[in-house]
Amino acid sequence: MKLIVLFACVSLALAGSKLKKLKNEMADLEDKFATVMNDTSSSLEELQADVDGLLTAFKEYKEAQAQKDINNQWQALHMAAAAACRGSTPQGGKGPWSNSVIPKENGVKCIDQCKRNTDRTVCKAEVSLTGYPGKATSYTQKVGHFYNYECDGGWNEDINHNEVAAEEEAIQVIATAYYRFCCCAKP
């Protein structure tokens, strides 16, 4: 019987030692798990902040690109207006100076509008033009339209024909809006 009691005591001592060891291992694992969770939470928060930063940067890029697109469309129209002015003035300007193209104001004749300029005060022509987006797909496809007027004509009051009064994004609307310009030269 003593042997059984001794064996039971030894077993309890060993079991207590194993239990204590298991408790220590569990506590160690809990600490490691908490550390991993803290590191992971921080990493997830940092990742989310990075993703949010990228989304913000992409949105800003898209907005900036949209503004560049609008600016390029207006520039293309201005270059077309300059070409139309040149085509409407067979003799062009005289002397070594460039000529100017200015947006036509509703209700004002180009002859009077050019006079407001400080150095290019002579009206050579008034032009009105429009063009369509996209690449031509045939040799008979209309890609634009134009009118040319005398310097004292062109009284169309439609706001869609007045670049200064039009909304900035109006250039992107696919409609037949003829923007009007005055072709001015040095005297």
XYZ file of C-alpha atoms in Angstrom:
187
model
C 0.000 0.000 0.000
C 2.870 2.323 0.745
C 4.077 1.696 -2.704
C 0.733 2.718 -4.157
C 0.637 5.899 -2.094
C 4.220 6.655 -3.074
C 3.407 6.012 -6.708
C 0.332 8.247 -6.441
C 2.388 11.044 -4.866
C 5.072 10.768 -7.521
C 2.376 10.748 -10.214
C 0.741 13.827 -8.700
C 4.093 15.564 -8.471
C 4.883 14.752 -12.088
C 1.384 15.738 -13.185
C 1.683 19.017 -11.273
C 5.054 19.652 -12.894
C 3.637 18.850 -16.349
C 0.594 21.001 -15.662
C 2.801 23.880 -14.588
C 4.928 23.414 -17.716
C 1.810 23.341 -19.912
C 0.483 26.481 -18.238
C 3.809 28.232 -18.871
C 3.797 27.106 -22.519
C 0.215 28.326 -22.910
C 1.092 31.685 -21.389
C 4.096 31.955 -23.719
C 1.916 31.105 -26.730
C -0.691 33.649 -25.635
C 2.034 36.330 -25.441
C 3.338 35.389 -28.872
C -0.204 35.405 -30.300
C -0.866 38.837 -28.806
C 2.394 40.114 -30.303
C 1.487 38.743 -33.728
C -1.991 40.279 -33.478
C -0.561 43.659 -32.486
C 1.991 43.534 -35.304
C -0.653 42.404 -37.772
C -3.137 45.053 -36.653
C -0.511 47.721 -37.060
C 0.457 46.303 -40.448
C -3.171 46.203 -41.562
C -3.655 49.799 -40.434
C -0.491 50.821 -42.283
C -1.612 48.890 -45.352
C -5.034 50.559 -45.230
C -3.365 53.973 -44.892
C -1.158 53.175 -47.903
C -4.159 52.047 -49.939
C -6.082 55.193 -48.954
C -3.069 57.311 -49.947
C -2.855 55.586 -53.327
C -6.578 56.040 -53.944
C -6.307 59.739 -53.098
C -3.274 60.153 -55.360
C -5.059 58.321 -58.196
C -8.154 60.525 -57.809
C -5.973 63.663 -57.904
C -4.165 62.305 -60.975
C -7.476 61.645 -62.755
C -8.706 65.151 -61.947
C -5.439 66.696 -63.159
C -5.560 64.583 -66.331
C -9.164 65.614 -66.981
C -8.111 69.267 -66.688
C -5.197 68.650 -69.079
C -7.616 67.060 -71.546
C -9.871 70.127 -71.395
C -6.895 72.467 -71.815
C -5.613 70.466 -74.799
C -9.031 70.572 -76.451
C -9.200 74.356 -76.081
C -5.652 74.672 -77.434
C -6.553 72.535 -80.454
C -9.544 74.797 -81.114
C -7.323 77.889 -80.809
C -4.817 76.443 -83.266
C -7.648 75.635 -85.681
C -8.918 79.211 -85.275
C -5.456 80.553 -86.101
C -5.364 78.381 -89.223
C -8.879 79.511 -90.176
C -7.866 83.150 -89.729
C -4.838 82.628 -91.933
C -6.971 80.977 -94.581
C -9.500 83.801 -94.421
C -6.909 86.538 -94.977
C -5.258 85.943 -98.358
C -2.630 88.602 -97.785
C -2.162 87.861 -94.093
C -0.626 90.573 -91.960
C 2.061 92.906 -93.170
C 5.507 93.285 -91.735
C 7.498 91.027 -89.468
C 4.783 90.697 -86.800
C 2.475 87.864 -86.003
C -1.280 88.271 -86.190
C -3.640 87.485 -83.329
C -6.762 85.454 -82.815
C -9.117 86.549 -80.054
C -12.434 85.052 -78.909
C -15.438 86.907 -80.348
C -17.696 88.613 -77.850
C -21.457 88.362 -78.397
C -22.936 91.610 -79.677
C -19.593 93.210 -80.575
C -18.296 93.415 -84.129
C -14.776 92.124 -84.698
C -13.822 95.444 -86.292
C -14.555 97.090 -82.931
C -13.174 94.255 -80.840
C -9.788 94.287 -82.601
C -9.547 98.042 -81.960
C -9.509 97.286 -78.212
C -6.190 95.445 -78.587
C -3.093 97.461 -77.810
C -1.023 96.379 -80.794
C -3.109 94.332 -83.259
C -5.971 96.708 -83.933
C -6.893 95.926 -87.542
C -9.595 93.335 -88.161
C -8.815 90.964 -91.027
C -11.737 88.524 -90.651
C -14.167 86.800 -88.344
C -14.293 83.007 -88.320
C -16.588 80.501 -86.699
C -15.634 76.850 -86.476
C -16.374 73.532 -84.901
C -14.861 70.075 -85.097
C -15.735 66.588 -84.023
C -13.757 64.243 -81.761
C -12.221 61.043 -82.932
C -10.262 59.874 -85.926
C -11.787 60.083 -89.391
C -12.716 56.710 -90.862
C -13.453 57.759 -94.460
C -12.428 60.435 -96.942
C -15.959 61.820 -97.106
C -16.583 62.031 -93.354
C -17.222 65.551 -92.060
C -14.743 66.280 -89.267
C -15.649 69.932 -88.774
C -17.474 72.967 -90.105
C -16.621 76.631 -90.503
C -17.946 80.023 -91.470
C -16.006 83.120 -92.279
C -17.480 86.596 -92.079
C -16.573 90.153 -92.778
C -15.255 92.098 -89.806
C -18.573 93.860 -89.257
C -20.827 90.784 -89.342
C -21.412 87.594 -87.405
C -24.083 88.666 -84.951
C -25.011 85.208 -83.671
C -25.879 85.682 -79.988
C -25.913 81.979 -79.023
C -23.926 81.576 -75.791
C -22.610 78.260 -77.122
C -20.683 80.223 -79.745
C -18.913 82.430 -77.184
C -15.841 80.754 -75.683
C -15.347 83.249 -72.855
C -18.966 82.939 -71.693
C -19.118 79.147 -72.146
C -18.435 76.702 -69.323
C -14.904 75.289 -69.295
C -16.188 71.758 -69.958
C -18.347 72.924 -72.907
C -15.496 71.973 -75.241
C -16.142 68.318 -74.361
C -19.828 68.354 -75.273
C -20.427 66.764 -78.634
C -22.731 69.351 -80.145
C -22.499 71.658 -83.088
C -21.244 74.720 -81.229
C -19.454 77.088 -83.546
C -16.936 79.038 -81.525
C -16.267 82.443 -83.041
C -13.001 84.308 -83.284
C -11.725 87.664 -84.523
C -8.598 87.731 -86.654
C -6.588 90.837 -85.753
C -3.368 92.246 -87.234
C -0.970 95.148 -86.722
C -1.800 98.281 -88.738
